[in-house]
Amino acid sequence: MSKNIVLCSDGTGQAGGQGFVSNVWRLFKAVDRHHAKKKQVVFHVDGVGSEQGKVMRVLGGALGVGLGNDIRQLYATLVRSYKPEDKIFLFGFSRGAFTVRSLAGMIHHVGILKKDQFQSDEKLNKAVKAAYKAYRKEKNPDISKNYDLHDDKRSIEFVGVWDTVDAIGVPIDEMREAFYAIRNTFYAIRDKFISLPHVLYRRHRAELNSSIQNAYQAISIDDERLTFHPMIWDESGFNPYSPDETPIWRHI
């Protein structure tokens, strides 16, 4: 019997319902894990900037450090749980919304690894890192040469997000673009000459894609934060579907 897989990602600094309780946490707690007619798997990751160390909290809050780890956690959970015909539901708030939208991009561009090929968590986690690395490259290498993948092309049933913001939080758009330019130069040097850990970010693929069946985003009308601007889905010119299979995308 197919099941629902519900993956949730919270906003910056939010950890397990402590302090301000987000809609993502409320939804996570509300999912019926023992539904009589439908099996449901639910998983939640805390927001970036909720780490114990002060330095990581600051880096997570300002630069989104830790976001990649959240994506890999959610993807690994998906790999462990997913079977053909399962329905995937993704929910996120603020940076967590950016996280699940990026996860949807990873699923679309890379695919979902088959769990049965891994004899240990160590091997699975190694494959998850390889899949994430493939997703972050400008041109996706074909990881099916090394790993077996599910061939479902329309696997994401629903993406629901609140107030998506970018990974980088700076008050002026030009500053954000300058940061990305510096970061890309850093990566070019690193990839050519040296091997360093992934501290900064390449652009994530957080746009709509044809693997998503239904997408809804709620946007605040009175958000006065200067550091973060909402990332609106750009639907212009995007319709990879035939007339009889048009998906549902809405801003609320």
Short mmCIF file of C-alpha atoms in Angstrom, two decimals:
data_model
loop_
_atom_site.label_atom_id
_atom_site.label_comp_id
_atom_site.label_asym_id
_atom_site.label_seq_id
_atom_site.Cartn_x
_atom_site.Cartn_y
_atom_site.Cartn_z
CA MET A 1 0.00 0.00 0.00
CA SER A 2 1.32 3.44 -0.90
CA LYS A 3 1.99 6.02 1.81
CA ASN A 4 2.39 9.73 2.33
CA ILE A 5 5.88 11.03 3.10
CA VAL A 6 5.69 14.43 4.82
CA LEU A 7 8.96 16.37 5.14
CA CYS A 8 9.04 19.63 7.12
CA SER A 9 11.73 22.30 7.49
CA ASP A 10 11.51 25.19 9.95
CA GLY A 11 12.69 28.79 9.75
CA THR A 12 15.90 30.42 10.95
CA GLY A 13 16.59 29.79 14.63
CA GLN A 14 13.49 27.66 15.17
CA ALA A 15 14.11 24.36 16.93
CA GLY A 16 11.51 21.72 17.70
CA GLY A 17 8.67 23.99 18.75
CA GLN A 18 10.76 25.96 21.26
CA GLY A 19 9.80 29.62 21.60
CA PHE A 20 7.76 30.88 18.65
CA VAL A 21 5.87 27.93 17.17
CA SER A 22 5.66 28.03 13.38
CA ASN A 23 2.91 26.66 11.16
CA VAL A 24 5.43 24.07 9.97
CA TRP A 25 5.83 22.71 13.51
CA ARG A 26 2.06 22.74 14.04
CA LEU A 27 1.58 20.78 10.82
CA PHE A 28 4.33 18.32 11.77
CA LYS A 29 2.63 17.62 15.10
CA ALA A 30 -0.82 17.40 13.52
CA VAL A 31 0.00 14.69 10.96
CA ASP A 32 -1.74 11.45 11.92
CA ARG A 33 1.02 8.84 11.98
CA HIS A 34 -1.45 6.06 12.77
CA HIS A 35 -4.12 6.76 10.18
CA ALA A 36 -6.36 3.74 9.71
CA LYS A 37 -6.47 3.93 5.92
CA LYS A 38 -3.21 5.61 4.91
CA LYS A 39 0.28 5.09 6.27
CA GLN A 40 2.09 8.38 6.82
CA VAL A 41 5.76 9.04 7.49
CA VAL A 42 6.64 12.50 8.84
CA PHE A 43 10.04 14.09 9.50
CA HIS A 44 11.07 17.55 10.73
CA VAL A 45 14.38 19.42 10.67
CA ASP A 46 15.15 22.48 12.79
CA GLY A 47 15.93 25.75 11.07
CA VAL A 48 19.43 26.96 10.27
CA GLY A 49 20.85 29.11 13.05
CA SER A 50 19.36 26.88 15.75
CA GLU A 51 22.67 25.12 16.46
CA GLN A 52 24.19 25.08 19.94
CA GLY A 53 27.41 26.95 19.13
CA LYS A 54 27.25 30.75 18.98
CA VAL A 55 29.39 30.98 15.83
CA MET A 56 27.17 28.52 13.94
CA ARG A 57 24.04 30.33 15.12
CA VAL A 58 25.39 33.60 13.73
CA LEU A 59 26.56 32.04 10.45
CA GLY A 60 23.29 30.17 10.08
CA GLY A 61 21.24 33.28 10.76
CA ALA A 62 23.15 35.57 8.41
CA LEU A 63 24.46 33.28 5.67
CA GLY A 64 22.30 30.17 5.86
CA VAL A 65 25.22 27.94 6.82
CA GLY A 66 23.76 24.51 7.59
CA LEU A 67 21.10 24.68 4.89
CA GLY A 68 22.84 22.06 2.77
CA ASN A 69 22.94 19.69 5.72
CA ASP A 70 19.18 20.14 6.20
CA ILE A 71 18.57 19.29 2.54
CA ARG A 72 20.70 16.16 2.83
CA GLN A 73 18.90 15.08 6.03
CA LEU A 74 15.52 15.40 4.35
CA TYR A 75 16.72 13.66 1.19
CA ALA A 76 18.24 10.78 3.19
CA THR A 77 14.94 10.34 5.05
CA LEU A 78 13.15 10.29 1.70
CA VAL A 79 15.52 7.63 0.33
CA ARG A 80 14.97 5.43 3.40
CA SER A 81 11.18 5.69 3.13
CA TYR A 82 10.28 6.05 -0.55
CA LYS A 83 8.69 3.37 -2.70
CA PRO A 84 6.99 3.76 -6.09
CA GLU A 85 3.47 5.22 -5.85
CA ASP A 86 4.26 6.99 -2.55
CA LYS A 87 3.24 10.65 -2.39
CA ILE A 88 5.76 13.28 -1.26
CA PHE A 89 4.62 16.38 0.65
CA LEU A 90 7.10 19.19 1.40
CA PHE A 91 6.43 22.03 3.87
CA GLY A 92 8.68 24.88 4.99
CA PHE A 93 8.76 28.34 6.51
CA SER A 94 11.19 31.18 5.66
CA ARG A 95 14.65 29.60 5.12
CA GLY A 96 12.97 26.24 5.68
CA ALA A 97 10.74 27.06 2.71
CA PHE A 98 13.88 27.69 0.66
CA THR A 99 15.19 24.35 1.94
CA VAL A 100 12.20 22.29 0.76
CA ARG A 101 12.00 24.15 -2.54
CA SER A 102 15.67 23.30 -3.07
CA LEU A 103 14.95 19.70 -2.08
CA ALA A 104 12.26 19.62 -4.77
CA GLY A 105 14.89 20.87 -7.21
CA MET A 106 17.27 18.12 -6.13
CA ILE A 107 14.58 15.45 -6.57
CA HIS A 108 13.76 16.82 -10.02
CA HIS A 109 17.32 17.20 -11.32
CA VAL A 110 18.96 14.16 -9.70
CA GLY A 111 16.14 11.72 -8.85
CA ILE A 112 15.54 9.53 -5.80
CA LEU A 113 18.06 6.85 -4.89
CA LYS A 114 16.79 3.29 -4.39
CA LYS A 115 17.28 2.23 -0.77
CA ASP A 116 17.81 -1.51 -1.39
CA GLN A 117 21.26 -1.02 -2.96
CA PHE A 118 22.78 0.15 0.35
CA GLN A 119 23.90 -2.35 2.98
CA SER A 120 24.65 0.28 5.62
CA ASP A 121 23.82 3.84 6.65
CA GLU A 122 27.41 4.78 5.89
CA LYS A 123 27.02 3.77 2.23
CA LEU A 124 23.63 5.46 1.99
CA ASN A 125 24.99 8.71 3.44
CA LYS A 126 27.92 8.61 1.04
CA ALA A 127 25.49 8.28 -1.87
CA VAL A 128 23.34 11.13 -0.51
CA LYS A 129 26.43 13.37 -0.47
CA ALA A 130 27.20 12.35 -4.06
CA ALA A 131 23.62 13.13 -5.11
CA TYR A 132 23.76 16.52 -3.39
CA LYS A 133 27.10 17.33 -5.02
CA ALA A 134 25.60 16.43 -8.40
CA TYR A 135 22.61 18.66 -7.73
CA ARG A 136 24.84 21.64 -6.86
CA LYS A 137 26.89 21.46 -10.06
CA GLU A 138 25.99 23.72 -12.97
CA LYS A 139 25.59 20.66 -15.18
CA ASN A 140 24.25 17.61 -13.39
CA PRO A 141 26.47 14.56 -13.84
CA ASP A 142 24.57 11.33 -14.37
CA ILE A 143 24.80 9.58 -10.99
CA SER A 144 22.85 6.62 -12.40
CA LYS A 145 26.23 5.38 -13.62
CA ASN A 146 27.08 4.60 -9.99
CA TYR A 147 23.68 4.30 -8.29
CA ASP A 148 20.22 2.92 -8.99
CA LEU A 149 17.46 5.54 -9.10
CA HIS A 150 13.67 5.44 -9.11
CA ASP A 151 12.35 6.57 -12.49
CA ASP A 152 9.26 8.42 -11.19
CA LYS A 153 9.09 11.77 -12.96
CA ARG A 154 6.05 13.23 -11.20
CA SER A 155 6.79 12.20 -7.63
CA ILE A 156 6.19 15.41 -5.62
CA GLU A 157 2.50 15.61 -4.79
CA PHE A 158 2.53 18.90 -2.86
CA VAL A 159 4.84 21.76 -1.89
CA GLY A 160 3.45 24.14 0.74
CA VAL A 161 5.59 27.05 1.93
CA TRP A 162 5.29 30.22 3.98
CA ASP A 163 7.35 33.34 3.21
CA THR A 164 10.26 31.81 1.28
CA VAL A 165 13.48 33.82 1.64
CA ASP A 166 16.91 33.37 0.07
CA ALA A 167 19.77 31.54 1.77
CA ILE A 168 21.70 34.80 2.13
CA GLY A 169 20.21 37.52 4.33
CA VAL A 170 21.53 41.00 3.45
CA PRO A 171 19.51 44.22 3.23
CA ILE A 172 20.49 45.33 -0.30
CA ASP A 173 20.11 43.24 -3.46
CA GLU A 174 23.46 44.47 -4.82
CA MET A 175 25.20 43.20 -1.67
CA ARG A 176 23.63 39.79 -2.14
CA GLU A 177 24.74 39.63 -5.78
CA ALA A 178 28.26 40.73 -4.77
CA PHE A 179 28.37 37.96 -2.18
CA TYR A 180 27.34 35.39 -4.81
CA ALA A 181 30.00 36.71 -7.21
CA ILE A 182 32.72 36.38 -4.55
CA ARG A 183 31.45 32.92 -3.65
CA ASN A 184 31.48 31.72 -7.26
CA THR A 185 35.06 32.97 -7.69
CA PHE A 186 36.01 31.09 -4.53
CA TYR A 187 34.48 27.89 -5.91
CA ALA A 188 36.21 28.28 -9.27
CA ILE A 189 39.61 28.57 -7.56
CA ARG A 190 38.84 25.73 -5.17
CA ASP A 191 37.64 23.35 -7.88
CA LYS A 192 40.70 24.02 -10.03
CA PHE A 193 43.50 24.00 -7.47
CA ILE A 194 42.50 22.79 -4.03
CA SER A 195 39.98 20.75 -2.10
CA LEU A 196 38.08 22.64 0.61
CA PRO A 197 34.84 21.87 2.46
CA HIS A 198 31.56 23.28 1.16
CA VAL A 199 31.11 26.32 3.40
CA LEU A 200 29.37 28.69 1.01
CA TYR A 201 26.69 28.09 -1.58
CA ARG A 202 26.21 27.74 -5.25
CA ARG A 203 22.80 28.76 -6.46
CA HIS A 204 20.10 26.33 -5.44
CA ARG A 205 17.35 25.31 -7.83
CA ALA A 206 14.34 26.56 -5.87
CA GLU A 207 12.13 27.34 -8.85
CA LEU A 208 9.04 25.44 -9.95
CA ASN A 209 9.64 22.25 -11.90
CA SER A 210 7.61 19.58 -13.64
CA SER A 211 8.03 17.05 -10.80
CA ILE A 212 5.77 19.20 -8.59
CA GLN A 213 2.05 18.50 -8.93
CA ASN A 214 0.69 21.15 -6.55
CA ALA A 215 2.49 24.19 -5.14
CA TYR A 216 1.16 26.80 -2.72
CA GLN A 217 2.97 29.71 -1.07
CA ALA A 218 1.57 32.04 1.60
CA ILE A 219 3.18 35.50 1.60
CA SER A 220 2.97 38.02 4.45
CA ILE A 221 1.62 41.42 3.41
CA ASP A 222 3.08 43.28 6.40
CA ASP A 223 6.60 41.83 6.66
CA GLU A 224 8.93 44.76 7.40
CA ARG A 225 12.24 42.90 7.49
CA LEU A 226 14.87 44.64 5.36
CA THR A 227 17.30 41.73 5.45
CA PHE A 228 15.09 39.19 3.69
CA HIS A 229 12.84 39.61 0.69
CA PRO A 230 10.21 37.03 -0.30
CA MET A 231 11.12 34.71 -3.17
CA ILE A 232 8.06 34.59 -5.39
CA TRP A 233 7.61 31.66 -7.75
CA ASP A 234 8.07 32.81 -11.33
CA GLU A 235 5.39 31.04 -13.36
CA SER A 236 5.91 33.07 -16.55
CA GLY A 237 6.69 30.93 -19.56
CA PHE A 238 6.70 27.72 -17.53
CA ASN A 239 4.21 25.11 -18.69
CA PRO A 240 5.85 21.77 -19.44
CA TYR A 241 2.47 20.03 -19.26
CA SER A 242 -0.12 19.11 -21.82
CA PRO A 243 -3.53 20.85 -21.42
CA ASP A 244 -5.07 17.86 -19.64
CA GLU A 245 -2.40 17.62 -16.92
CA THR A 246 -1.90 21.20 -15.75
CA PRO A 247 -0.58 21.37 -12.17
CA ILE A 248 -1.85 23.73 -9.48
CA TRP A 249 0.44 26.54 -8.34
CA ARG A 250 -0.90 29.31 -6.14
CA HIS A 251 0.30 32.27 -4.10
CA ILE A 252 -1.95 33.04 -1.13
#
